[in-house]
Coordinates of C-alpha atoms and ligand atoms in Angstrom, one line a residue:
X226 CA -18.3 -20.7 1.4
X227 CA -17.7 -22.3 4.8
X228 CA -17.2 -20.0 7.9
X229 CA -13.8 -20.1 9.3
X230 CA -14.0 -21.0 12.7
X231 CA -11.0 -19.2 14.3
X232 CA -12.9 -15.7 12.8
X233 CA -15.8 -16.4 15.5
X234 CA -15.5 -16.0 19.3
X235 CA -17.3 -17.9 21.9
X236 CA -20.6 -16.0 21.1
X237 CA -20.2 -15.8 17.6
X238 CA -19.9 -19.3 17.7
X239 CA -22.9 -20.2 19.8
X240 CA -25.1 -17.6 16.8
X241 CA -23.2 -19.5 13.7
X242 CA -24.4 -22.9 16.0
X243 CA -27.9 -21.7 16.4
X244 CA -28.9 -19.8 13.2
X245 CA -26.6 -21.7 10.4
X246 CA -26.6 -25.2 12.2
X247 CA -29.9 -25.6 13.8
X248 CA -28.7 -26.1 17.3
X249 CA -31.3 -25.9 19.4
X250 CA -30.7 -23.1 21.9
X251 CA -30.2 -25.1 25.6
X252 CA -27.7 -26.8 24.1
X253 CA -25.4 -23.9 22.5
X254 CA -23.1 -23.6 25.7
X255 CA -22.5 -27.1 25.5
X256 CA -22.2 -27.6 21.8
X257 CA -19.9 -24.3 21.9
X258 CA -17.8 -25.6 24.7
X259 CA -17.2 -28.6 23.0
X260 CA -15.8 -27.3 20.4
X261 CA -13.7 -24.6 21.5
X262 CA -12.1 -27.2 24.3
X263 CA -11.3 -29.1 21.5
X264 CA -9.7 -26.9 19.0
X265 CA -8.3 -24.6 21.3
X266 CA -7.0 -26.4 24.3
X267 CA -6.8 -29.9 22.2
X268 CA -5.6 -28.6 18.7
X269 CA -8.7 -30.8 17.2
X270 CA -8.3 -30.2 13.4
X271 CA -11.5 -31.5 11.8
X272 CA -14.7 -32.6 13.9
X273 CA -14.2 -36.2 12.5
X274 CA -12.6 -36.6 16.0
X275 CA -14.9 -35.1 17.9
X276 CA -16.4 -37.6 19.2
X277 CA -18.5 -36.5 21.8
X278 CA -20.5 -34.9 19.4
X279 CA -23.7 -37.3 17.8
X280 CA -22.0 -38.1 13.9
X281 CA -25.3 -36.3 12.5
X282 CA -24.1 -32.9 14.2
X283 CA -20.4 -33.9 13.3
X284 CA -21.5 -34.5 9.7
X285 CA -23.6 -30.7 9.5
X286 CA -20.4 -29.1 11.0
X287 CA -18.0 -29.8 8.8
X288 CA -20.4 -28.8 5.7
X289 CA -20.8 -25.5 7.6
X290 CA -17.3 -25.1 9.1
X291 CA -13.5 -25.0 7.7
X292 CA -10.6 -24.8 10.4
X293 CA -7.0 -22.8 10.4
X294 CA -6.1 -22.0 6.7
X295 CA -2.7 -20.7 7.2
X296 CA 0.5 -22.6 6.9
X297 CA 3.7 -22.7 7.5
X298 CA 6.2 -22.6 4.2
X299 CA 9.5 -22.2 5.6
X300 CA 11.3 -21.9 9.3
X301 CA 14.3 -20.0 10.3
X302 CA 16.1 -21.5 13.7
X303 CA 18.7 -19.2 15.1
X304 CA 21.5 -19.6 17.4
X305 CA 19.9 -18.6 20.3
X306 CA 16.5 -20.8 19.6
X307 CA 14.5 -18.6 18.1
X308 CA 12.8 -20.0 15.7
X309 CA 11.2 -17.6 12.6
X310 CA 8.1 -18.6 10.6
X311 CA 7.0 -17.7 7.4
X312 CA 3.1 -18.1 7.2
X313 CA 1.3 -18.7 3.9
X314 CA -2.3 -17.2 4.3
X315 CA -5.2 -19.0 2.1
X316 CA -5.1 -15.7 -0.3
X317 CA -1.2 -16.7 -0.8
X318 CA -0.2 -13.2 1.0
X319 CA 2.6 -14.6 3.6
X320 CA 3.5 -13.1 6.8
X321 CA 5.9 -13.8 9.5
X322 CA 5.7 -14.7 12.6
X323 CA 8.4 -15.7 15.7
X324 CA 8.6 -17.5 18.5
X325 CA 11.0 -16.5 21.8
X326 CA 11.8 -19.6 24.1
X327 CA 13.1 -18.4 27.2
X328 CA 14.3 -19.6 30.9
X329 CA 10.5 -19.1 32.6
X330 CA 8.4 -18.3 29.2
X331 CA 7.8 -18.8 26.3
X332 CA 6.7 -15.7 23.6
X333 CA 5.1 -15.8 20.1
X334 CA 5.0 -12.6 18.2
X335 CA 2.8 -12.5 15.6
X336 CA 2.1 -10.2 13.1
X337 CA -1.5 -7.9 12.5
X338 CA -0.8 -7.0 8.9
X339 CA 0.7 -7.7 5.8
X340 CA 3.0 -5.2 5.5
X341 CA 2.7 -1.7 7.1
X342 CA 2.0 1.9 6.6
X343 CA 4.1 3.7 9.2
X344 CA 7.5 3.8 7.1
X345 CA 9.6 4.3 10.7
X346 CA 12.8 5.0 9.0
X347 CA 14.5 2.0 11.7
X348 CA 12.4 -0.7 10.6
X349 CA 12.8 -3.0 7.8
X350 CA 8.9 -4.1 8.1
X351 CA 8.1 0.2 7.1
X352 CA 9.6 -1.1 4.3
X353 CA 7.1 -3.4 2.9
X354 CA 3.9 -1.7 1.7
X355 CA 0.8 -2.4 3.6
X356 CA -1.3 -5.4 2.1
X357 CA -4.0 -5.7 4.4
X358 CA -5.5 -6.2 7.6
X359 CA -5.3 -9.8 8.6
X360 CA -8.1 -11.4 9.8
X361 CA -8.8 -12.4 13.4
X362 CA -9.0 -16.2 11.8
X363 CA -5.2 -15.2 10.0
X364 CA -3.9 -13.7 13.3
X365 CA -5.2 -17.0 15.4
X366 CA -4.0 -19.2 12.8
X367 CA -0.3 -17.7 13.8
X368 CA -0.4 -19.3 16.9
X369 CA -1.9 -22.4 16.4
X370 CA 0.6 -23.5 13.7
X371 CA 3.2 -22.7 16.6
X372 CA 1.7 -24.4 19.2
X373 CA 1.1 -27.1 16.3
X374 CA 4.8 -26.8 15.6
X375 CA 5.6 -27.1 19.3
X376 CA 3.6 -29.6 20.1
X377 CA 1.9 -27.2 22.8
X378 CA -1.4 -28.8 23.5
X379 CA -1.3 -29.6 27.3
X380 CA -2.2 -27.9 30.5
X381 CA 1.2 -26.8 30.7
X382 CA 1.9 -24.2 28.3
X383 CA 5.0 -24.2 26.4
X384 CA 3.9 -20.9 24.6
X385 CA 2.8 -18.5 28.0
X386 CA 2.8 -15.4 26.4
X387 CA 1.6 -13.3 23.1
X388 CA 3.2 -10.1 21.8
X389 CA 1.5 -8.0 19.0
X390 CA 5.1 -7.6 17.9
X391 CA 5.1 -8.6 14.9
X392 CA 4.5 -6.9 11.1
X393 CA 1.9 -4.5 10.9
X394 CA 0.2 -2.4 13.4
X395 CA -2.5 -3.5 15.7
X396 CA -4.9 -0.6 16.3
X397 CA -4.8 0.1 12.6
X398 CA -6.5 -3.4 12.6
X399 CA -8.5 -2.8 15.7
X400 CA -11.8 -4.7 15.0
X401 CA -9.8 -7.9 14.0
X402 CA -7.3 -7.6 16.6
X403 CA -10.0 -7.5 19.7
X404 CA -11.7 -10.4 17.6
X405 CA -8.4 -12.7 17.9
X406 CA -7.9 -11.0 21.5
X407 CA -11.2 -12.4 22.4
X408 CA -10.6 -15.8 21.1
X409 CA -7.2 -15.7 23.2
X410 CA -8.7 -14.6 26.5
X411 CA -12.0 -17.1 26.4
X412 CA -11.6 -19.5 29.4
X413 CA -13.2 -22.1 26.9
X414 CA -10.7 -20.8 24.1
X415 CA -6.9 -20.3 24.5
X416 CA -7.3 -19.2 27.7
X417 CA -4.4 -16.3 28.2
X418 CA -4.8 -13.9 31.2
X419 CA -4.7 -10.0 30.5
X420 CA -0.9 -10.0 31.5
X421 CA -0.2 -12.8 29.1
X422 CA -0.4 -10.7 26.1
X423 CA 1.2 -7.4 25.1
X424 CA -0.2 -5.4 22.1
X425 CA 2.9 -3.1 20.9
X426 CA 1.5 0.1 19.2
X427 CA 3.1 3.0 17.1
X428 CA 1.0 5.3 19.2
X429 CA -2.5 5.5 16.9
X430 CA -3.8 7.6 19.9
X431 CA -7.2 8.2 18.7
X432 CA -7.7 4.3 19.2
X433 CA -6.5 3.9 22.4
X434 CA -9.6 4.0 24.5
X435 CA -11.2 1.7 22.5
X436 CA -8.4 -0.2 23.3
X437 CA -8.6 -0.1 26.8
X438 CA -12.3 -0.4 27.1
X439 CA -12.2 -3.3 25.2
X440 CA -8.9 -5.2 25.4
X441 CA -7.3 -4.4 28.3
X442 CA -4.0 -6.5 27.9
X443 CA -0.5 -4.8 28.5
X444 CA 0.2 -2.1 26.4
X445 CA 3.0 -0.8 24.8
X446 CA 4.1 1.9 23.1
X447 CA 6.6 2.6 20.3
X448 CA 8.3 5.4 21.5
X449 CA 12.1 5.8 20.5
X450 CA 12.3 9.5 20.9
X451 CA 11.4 12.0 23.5
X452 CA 10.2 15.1 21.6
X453 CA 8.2 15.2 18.8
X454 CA 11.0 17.4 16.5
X455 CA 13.1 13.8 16.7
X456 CA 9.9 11.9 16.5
X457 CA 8.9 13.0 13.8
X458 CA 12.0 12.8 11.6
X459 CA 12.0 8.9 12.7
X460 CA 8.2 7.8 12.5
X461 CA 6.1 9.9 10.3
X462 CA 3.1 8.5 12.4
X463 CA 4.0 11.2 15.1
X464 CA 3.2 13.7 12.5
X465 CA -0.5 12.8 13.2
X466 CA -0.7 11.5 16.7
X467 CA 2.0 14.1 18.6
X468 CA 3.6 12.7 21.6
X469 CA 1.3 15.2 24.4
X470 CA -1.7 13.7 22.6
X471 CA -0.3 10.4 23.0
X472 CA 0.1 10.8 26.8
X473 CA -3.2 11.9 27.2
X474 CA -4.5 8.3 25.5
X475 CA -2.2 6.7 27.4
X476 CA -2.9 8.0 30.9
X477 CA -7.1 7.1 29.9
X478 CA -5.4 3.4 29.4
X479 CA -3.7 3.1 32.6
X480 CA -6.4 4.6 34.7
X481 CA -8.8 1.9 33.2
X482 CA -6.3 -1.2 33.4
X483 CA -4.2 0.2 36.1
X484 CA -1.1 -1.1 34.4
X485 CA 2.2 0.7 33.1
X486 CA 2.3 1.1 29.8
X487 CA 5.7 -0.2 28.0
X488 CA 7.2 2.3 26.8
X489 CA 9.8 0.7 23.4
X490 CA 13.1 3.0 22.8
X491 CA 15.2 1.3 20.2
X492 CA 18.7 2.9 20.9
X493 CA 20.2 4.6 18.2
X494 CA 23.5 5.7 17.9
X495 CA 23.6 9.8 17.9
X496 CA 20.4 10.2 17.2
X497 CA 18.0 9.3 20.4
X498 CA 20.9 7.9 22.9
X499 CA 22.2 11.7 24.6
X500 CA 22.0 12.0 28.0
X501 CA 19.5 15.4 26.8
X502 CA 17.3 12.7 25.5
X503 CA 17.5 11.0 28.8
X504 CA 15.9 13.9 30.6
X505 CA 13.4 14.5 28.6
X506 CA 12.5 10.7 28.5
X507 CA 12.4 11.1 32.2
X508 CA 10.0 14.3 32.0
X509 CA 7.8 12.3 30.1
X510 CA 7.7 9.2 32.1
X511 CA 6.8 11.4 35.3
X512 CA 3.4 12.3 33.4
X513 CA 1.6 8.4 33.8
X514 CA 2.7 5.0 34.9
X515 CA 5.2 3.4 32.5
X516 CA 8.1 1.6 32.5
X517 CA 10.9 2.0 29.6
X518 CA 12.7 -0.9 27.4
X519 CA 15.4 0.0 25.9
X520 CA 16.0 -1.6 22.8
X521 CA 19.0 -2.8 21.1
X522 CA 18.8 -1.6 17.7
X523 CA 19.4 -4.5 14.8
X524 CA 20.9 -3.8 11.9
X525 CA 19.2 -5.2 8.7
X526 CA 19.9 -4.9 4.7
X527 CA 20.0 -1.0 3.7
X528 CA 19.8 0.8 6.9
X529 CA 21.5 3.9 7.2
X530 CA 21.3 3.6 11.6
X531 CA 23.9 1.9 14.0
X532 CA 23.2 0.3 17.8
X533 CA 24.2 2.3 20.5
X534 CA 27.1 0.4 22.1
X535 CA 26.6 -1.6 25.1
X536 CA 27.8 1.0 27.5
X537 CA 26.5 4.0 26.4
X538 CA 22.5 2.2 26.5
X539 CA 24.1 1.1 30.6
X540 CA 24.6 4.9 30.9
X541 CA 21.1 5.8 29.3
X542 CA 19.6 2.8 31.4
X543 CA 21.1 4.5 34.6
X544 CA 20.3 8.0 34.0
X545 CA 16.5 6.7 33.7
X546 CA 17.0 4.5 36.8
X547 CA 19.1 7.6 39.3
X548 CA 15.7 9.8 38.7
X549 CA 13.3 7.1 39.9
X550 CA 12.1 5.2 36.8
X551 CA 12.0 1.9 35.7
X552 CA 14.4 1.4 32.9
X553 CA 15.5 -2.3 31.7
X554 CA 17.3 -3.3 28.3
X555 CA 16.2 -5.6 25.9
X556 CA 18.2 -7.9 24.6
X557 CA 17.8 -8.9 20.7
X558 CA 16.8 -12.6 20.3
X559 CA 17.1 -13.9 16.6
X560 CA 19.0 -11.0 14.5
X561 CA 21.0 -13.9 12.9
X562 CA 17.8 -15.4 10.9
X563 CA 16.4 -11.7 10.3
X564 CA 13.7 -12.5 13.4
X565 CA 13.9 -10.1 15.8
X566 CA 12.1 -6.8 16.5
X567 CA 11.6 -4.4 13.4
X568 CA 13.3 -7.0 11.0
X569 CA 10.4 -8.7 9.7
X570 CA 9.5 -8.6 6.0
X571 CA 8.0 -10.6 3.2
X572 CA 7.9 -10.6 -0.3
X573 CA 3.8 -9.8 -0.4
X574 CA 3.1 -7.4 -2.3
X575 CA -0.7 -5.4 -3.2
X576 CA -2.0 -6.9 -6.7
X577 CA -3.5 -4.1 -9.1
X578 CA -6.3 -4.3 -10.0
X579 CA -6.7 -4.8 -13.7
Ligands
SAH636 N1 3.6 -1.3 14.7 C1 3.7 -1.7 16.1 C2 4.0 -3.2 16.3 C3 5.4 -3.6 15.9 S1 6.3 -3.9 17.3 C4 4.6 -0.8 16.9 O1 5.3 0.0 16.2 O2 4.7 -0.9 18.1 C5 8.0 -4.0 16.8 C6 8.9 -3.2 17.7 O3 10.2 -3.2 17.2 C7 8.5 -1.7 17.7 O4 8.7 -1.1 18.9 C8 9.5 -1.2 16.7 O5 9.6 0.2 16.8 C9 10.7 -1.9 17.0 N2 11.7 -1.9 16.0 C10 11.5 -1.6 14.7 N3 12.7 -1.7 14.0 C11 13.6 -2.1 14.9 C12 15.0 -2.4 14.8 N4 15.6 -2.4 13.6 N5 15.7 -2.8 15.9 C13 15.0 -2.9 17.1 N6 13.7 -2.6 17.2 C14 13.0 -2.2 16.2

């Protein structure tokens, strides 16, 4: 079996270069360097092209070394330019993955699993069983078929920013997550600063300073309701993690990378959006560093919720504002293809074993 390249960060690489390959060790960092410019800043597919590289080396590489397995089998544009991809993996699980063009940005969110095993009662992905933890190579692959898509592979970045939005959830996947994280930050790799990626989390506190010794992007967290009683009843994760252990986690995470963590309230109607709900939002955003997104809730096959209106989430938003706090809402990019937050969802399903 050939070793998939986009599993290996920089380091990795330069062991795989020198123990599989034979590279003799003062020439690693180059041979390393190389290669990374190449597939990562260049979106080099096969080290035929690699031409800077002696043909013998070339030749030994490409016995030793496959590239991005994933691909894309179908794309969703919707009226607003979002554009919705549905990613076949080499195993043929599929997941999808999205990409956000705005006015000064551009955002991919990408997915960590197939499937998920929170079951938040709001969102359509808790309603696909969890598959598996995707690789670090699967989770790169995401983006590269974007940027592929997009044609993204100049100094000037059409795709600026990540979000670990996507199906799944990250810290439950922590080993491959900080792998692909790695291969994102590497100056040599896709080179994107700490503030060019978000990691979203349901709030899987006990993995949170891992997550802040080690990745140190934005965080955010998936709130949507300011006690536990409420939390609870709408993400069964809380259950395990309560929302007082969650702030302990979270003020470790900000101390270290001195950032405000994100805090995600989805708005929905009579059940989180009461001005009571306000305060106590407030109380709990006067205990460490965040800012709160309030979310427009979308609507997808089978749910029993409905979106706040427009002017009751202005209220909520101003309430949060008045006492001091940083409140802005979200507005929902791609509900007309199924692509935006919490509506992702794919047919995969876990094989028995027989
Ligand atoms: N599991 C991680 C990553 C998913 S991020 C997490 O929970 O953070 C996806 C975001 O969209 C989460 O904040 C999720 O709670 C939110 N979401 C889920 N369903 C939604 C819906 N129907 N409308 C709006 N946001 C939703």
């Amino acid at each position: 079996m050939k070793q998939n390249l986009l599993d290996l960060n920089y380091e990795d690489l330069k062991s795989f270069l020198n123990l599989k390959v034979g590279v003799e060790e003062k020439k690693l960092n180059m041979r390393a360097q190389q290669i990374f410019n190449a597939v990562y800043q260049k979106g080099l597919k096969n080290f035929s092209n690699l031409t800077t590289i002696p043909l013998e080396l070339r030749q030994k590489l490409e016995k030793t070394i496959s590239f991005n397995d994933t691909k894309i089998v179908k794309s969703y544009v919707s009226k607003d330019g979002t554009q919705k991809f549905l990613v076949e993996l080499s195993d043929g699980n599929k997941v999808e993955c999205v990409y956000i063009p705005e006015k000064t940005r551009g955002t991919i969110c990408v997915s960590s699993q197939v499937g998920c095993s929170l079951t938040c009662t709001f969102c359509r992905s808790g309603t696909q069983k969890l598959v598996k933890n995707l690789s670090a190579s699967e989770i790169i692959g995401q983006i590269i078929l974007v940027k592929n898509k997009l044609r993204d592979w100049s100094d000037q970045k059409i795709v600026s920013n990540i979000v670990f939005m996507g199906q799944g959830e990250p810290l439950i996947n922590l080993k491959n997550l900080k792998k692909s994280i790695q291969i994102l930050k590497d100056k040599n790799g896709l080179n994107y600063g700490n503030k060019k990626i978000t990691v979203s989390t349901s709030g899987i506190a006990n993995k949170i300073p891992e997550a802040a010794d080690e990745i140190g992007t934005y965080l955010a967290l998936s709130l949507h309701a300011p006690n536990d009683k409420l939390r609870e009843e709408i993400m069964p994760i809380n259950k395990k993690f309560n929302i007082q252990n969650l702030i302990r986690q979270l003020k470790y995470y900000t101390s270290v990378v001195k950032e405000p963590i994100f805090l995600e309230y989805v708005m929905l109607k009579g059940i989180n959006d009461s001005e009571e709900c306000a305060k106590q939002l407030v109380k709990l955003m006067a205990q460490f560093p965040s800012k709160v997104n309030l979310i427009e809730f979308n609507r997808w096959p089978g749910v029993k919720f409905e979106p706040t209106e427009r002017k009751d989430i202005e209220k909520f938003s101003k309430y949060i504002q008045d006492k001091g706090f940083m409140s802005f809402i979200r507005r929902s990019r791609g509900d007309d293809v199924l692509a935006a937050c919490g509506q992702l969802r794919t047919e995969s399903q876990k094989r028995k074993n027989t």
